[in-house]
Amino acid sequence: MMTNNEPATETKGKFARIIALVSLVAIALGGFNDTTDALKKIYDFSLSKFTDIPSQEKLDNIYIRASSDILEQNFGAPVYIKQTYNGELIKYYKDDRFILSVISKGGAISAYLVFPESGFYPDTSASSSGQELLTNSFDQQESVNDIRATISKTITYYIEENTTGEFSNLYSSVSGYSEFNTSLTPEKRATLTVLVDDMLLGEDISEPAIAVRKTLLPNFYGYSTLGLAALEEAILTNSEFRLINP
């Protein structure tokens, strides 16, 4: 039976064999200096294509209250920019393995959300649920501070703010589910609909929230000093996801 680590091991093995083969060809065709330069380019290209390392390194450089200048240094210009109802700008950056949405204030990052592509599991060890954040249902996280949810034709999501995490004394950990790249089953949609309806009617949402948290798994996460009201507009709509990620 294949274990969770075997696909990663197999990929690394293929990566190593490709590098070795191309290295032999490069050495046969060129001098030492040219070969060294060619191998570096091949290595960087292969690293980005066959591993998650470059993508994770970009995320490692992004953190709350960091200078917003670090965004373009790591990702280049934003691929999409929109203005919130209160006039703030949300900037979106694209990597091969994720989309990043960021809200900055006073030249510093105030909040950001990471929307991983299928198969990419970034380092979430600083979050409220640790490294297992994206593989466990929401109910595995404790100390929920706030929740928001919406169902519509353009966007459907559930998002929550947690007060625990490695840097909980500095900012909140955020996780959520959005239908931007994963469709809800009829049963899960019905469960989420009950929560949304009760929130709109001002009913007690304890039971429907518990049901949703048991049912859904997060497919995006982030960190914030702003609260969920500001982050709701940073969640990708279905059309925005298709525009940024054709």
XYZ file of C-alpha atoms in Angstrom:
246
model
C 0.000 0.000 0.000
C 1.315 3.457 -0.903
C 1.995 5.766 2.035
C 1.533 9.560 2.010
C 5.294 10.056 1.683
C 5.762 7.774 -1.337
C 4.487 10.235 -4.017
C 6.863 12.925 -2.739
C 9.747 10.423 -2.658
C 8.948 9.280 -6.186
C 8.881 12.876 -7.433
C 12.243 13.626 -5.816
C 13.670 10.495 -7.438
C 12.484 11.554 -10.876
C 13.848 15.050 -10.243
C 17.275 13.666 -9.315
C 17.402 11.406 -12.387
C 16.483 14.275 -14.711
C 19.178 16.505 -13.218
C 21.777 13.734 -13.518
C 20.896 13.022 -17.149
C 20.911 16.660 -18.215
C 24.160 17.226 -16.320
C 25.918 14.546 -18.344
C 24.658 16.062 -21.583
C 25.711 19.582 -20.530
C 29.188 18.427 -19.513
C 29.622 16.615 -22.815
C 28.631 19.662 -24.841
C 30.326 22.565 -23.045
C 33.232 23.832 -20.998
C 33.278 23.941 -17.191
C 32.057 27.532 -16.753
C 29.309 27.209 -19.335
C 28.297 23.872 -17.846
C 28.096 25.321 -14.317
C 25.882 28.166 -15.498
C 23.693 25.819 -17.521
C 23.324 23.409 -14.614
C 22.230 26.221 -12.291
C 19.543 27.275 -14.742
C 18.435 23.681 -15.226
C 18.405 23.118 -11.481
C 16.300 26.236 -10.799
C 13.865 25.334 -13.582
C 13.554 21.700 -12.497
C 13.203 22.696 -8.848
C 10.207 24.891 -9.666
C 8.600 22.280 -11.918
C 9.046 19.138 -9.843
C 9.003 20.343 -6.223
C 7.093 22.748 -3.970
C 10.294 24.261 -2.561
C 10.348 27.590 -4.500
C 6.648 28.201 -3.806
C 7.069 27.510 -0.116
C 10.129 29.768 0.056
C 8.041 32.632 -1.345
C 5.417 32.098 1.346
C 8.092 31.913 4.034
C 9.059 35.490 3.171
C 5.517 36.819 3.685
C 4.327 37.645 7.183
C 2.063 40.083 8.998
C 3.545 43.576 9.466
C 6.279 42.901 6.907
C 6.923 45.695 4.423
C 4.540 45.431 1.489
C 7.583 45.938 -0.774
C 8.470 42.294 -0.155
C 5.451 41.215 -2.197
C 6.733 42.476 -5.537
C 10.242 41.323 -4.670
C 8.938 37.760 -4.400
C 6.017 37.702 -6.840
C 6.459 40.619 -9.195
C 3.525 42.888 -9.987
C 0.069 41.840 -8.763
C -2.043 40.010 -11.351
C -5.298 41.538 -10.084
C -6.248 44.548 -7.944
C -9.648 45.495 -6.581
C -10.991 48.164 -4.262
C -13.124 47.363 -1.228
C -16.284 49.230 -0.262
C -14.306 51.372 2.183
C -11.649 52.235 -0.379
C -8.892 49.788 0.581
C -6.955 47.956 -2.132
C -6.705 44.172 -2.235
C -3.851 42.888 -4.384
C -3.621 39.354 -5.760
C -0.377 37.587 -6.634
C 0.009 34.402 -8.654
C 2.361 31.475 -8.190
C 2.227 28.124 -10.001
C 0.940 26.509 -6.805
C -1.198 29.159 -5.131
C -2.891 32.553 -5.326
C -2.164 35.118 -2.621
C -4.509 37.992 -1.702
C -3.109 40.778 0.463
C -4.417 43.833 2.290
C -1.724 46.353 3.233
C -1.944 49.479 5.358
C 0.695 52.133 5.913
C 3.189 50.237 3.763
C 2.904 47.034 5.839
C 1.018 43.764 5.312
C -2.075 43.741 7.538
C -3.735 40.549 6.306
C -3.305 37.887 3.650
C -4.998 34.735 2.420
C -3.385 31.811 0.597
C -5.455 29.806 -1.900
C -3.447 26.637 -2.662
C -3.812 24.733 -5.908
C -4.928 21.125 -5.633
C -2.060 18.943 -4.423
C -0.061 21.759 -2.824
C 0.094 21.638 0.968
C 1.984 24.705 2.221
C 3.537 25.039 5.656
C 0.695 26.003 7.991
C 2.534 25.198 11.223
C 1.981 28.742 12.554
C -1.798 28.416 12.214
C -4.289 27.413 14.874
C -4.397 23.803 13.654
C -0.718 23.469 12.780
C 0.527 21.550 9.777
C -2.678 19.498 9.546
C -4.833 22.574 8.920
C -5.777 21.752 5.319
C -6.301 18.024 5.896
C -8.649 18.162 8.892
C -12.191 19.487 9.241
C -12.748 22.850 10.903
C -13.894 21.269 14.159
C -10.296 20.175 14.841
C -9.464 23.826 15.535
C -10.193 25.356 18.913
C -10.962 28.857 20.189
C -13.108 30.203 17.359
C -13.375 33.965 17.702
C -15.650 34.792 14.760
C -17.264 33.140 11.725
C -18.766 34.393 8.460
C -20.540 32.541 5.649
C -22.254 33.326 2.345
C -24.009 31.381 -0.398
C -24.651 32.990 -3.781
C -24.191 32.401 -7.507
C -20.943 34.357 -7.567
C -19.341 33.285 -4.298
C -19.926 30.666 -1.613
C -17.689 30.465 1.427
C -17.251 29.797 5.120
C -14.448 31.546 7.017
C -13.443 31.608 10.662
C -10.959 33.444 12.854
C -9.062 31.558 15.555
C -7.255 33.032 18.519
C -4.653 30.290 18.850
C -1.519 29.712 16.789
C 2.212 30.239 17.062
C 1.925 34.043 16.850
C -1.535 34.474 18.393
C -0.231 37.341 20.539
C 0.529 39.292 17.348
C -2.276 38.384 14.929
C -5.147 35.978 14.302
C -5.059 32.750 12.368
C -7.723 32.460 9.657
C -9.020 29.479 7.711
C -11.865 29.039 5.294
C -13.609 27.096 2.591
C -14.564 28.635 -0.743
C -16.263 27.036 -3.718
C -13.861 28.734 -6.135
C -12.255 25.423 -7.130
C -14.221 22.775 -5.219
C -17.970 22.197 -5.570
C -20.075 21.419 -2.535
C -22.109 18.226 -2.432
C -25.875 18.748 -2.041
C -25.656 17.598 1.591
C -22.842 19.996 2.460
C -24.584 22.844 0.659
C -27.735 22.208 2.656
C -25.766 22.274 5.912
C -24.087 25.552 4.988
C -27.409 27.030 3.839
C -28.922 26.477 7.287
C -26.035 28.376 8.877
C -26.272 31.272 6.397
C -30.035 31.566 6.821
C -29.793 31.564 10.619
C -27.065 34.213 10.505
C -29.237 36.449 8.315
C -32.248 35.984 10.598
C -30.252 36.607 13.768
C -30.981 33.135 15.112
C -28.761 31.118 17.443
C -26.114 29.677 15.121
C -24.412 27.328 17.587
C -25.805 24.066 16.195
C -25.568 24.886 12.459
C -22.021 26.207 12.975
C -21.026 22.960 14.686
C -22.530 20.991 11.796
C -20.659 23.035 9.172
C -17.366 22.760 11.047
C -17.721 18.966 11.183
C -18.562 18.762 7.482
C -16.118 21.070 5.712
C -12.337 21.044 5.318
C -10.440 24.316 4.814
C -9.113 24.958 1.310
C -7.527 28.330 2.077
C -5.902 29.963 5.080
C -4.223 33.147 6.210
C -3.328 35.567 8.987
C -4.804 38.930 9.878
C -4.893 41.921 12.209
C -8.105 43.244 10.652
C -10.918 40.830 11.530
C -13.136 38.826 9.197
C -15.238 41.725 7.879
C -12.212 43.082 6.012
C -11.163 39.643 4.788
C -14.500 38.661 3.280
C -13.844 40.878 0.293
C -10.407 39.301 -0.161
C -11.895 35.840 -0.761
C -11.837 34.885 -4.431
C -15.166 34.785 -6.223
C -15.713 32.046 -8.808
C -15.227 34.470 -11.695
C -12.120 36.040 -10.143
C -10.560 32.609 -9.728
C -11.214 31.755 -13.384
C -9.839 35.147 -14.471
C -6.614 34.831 -12.474
C -6.215 31.089 -12.996
C -7.452 30.324 -16.552
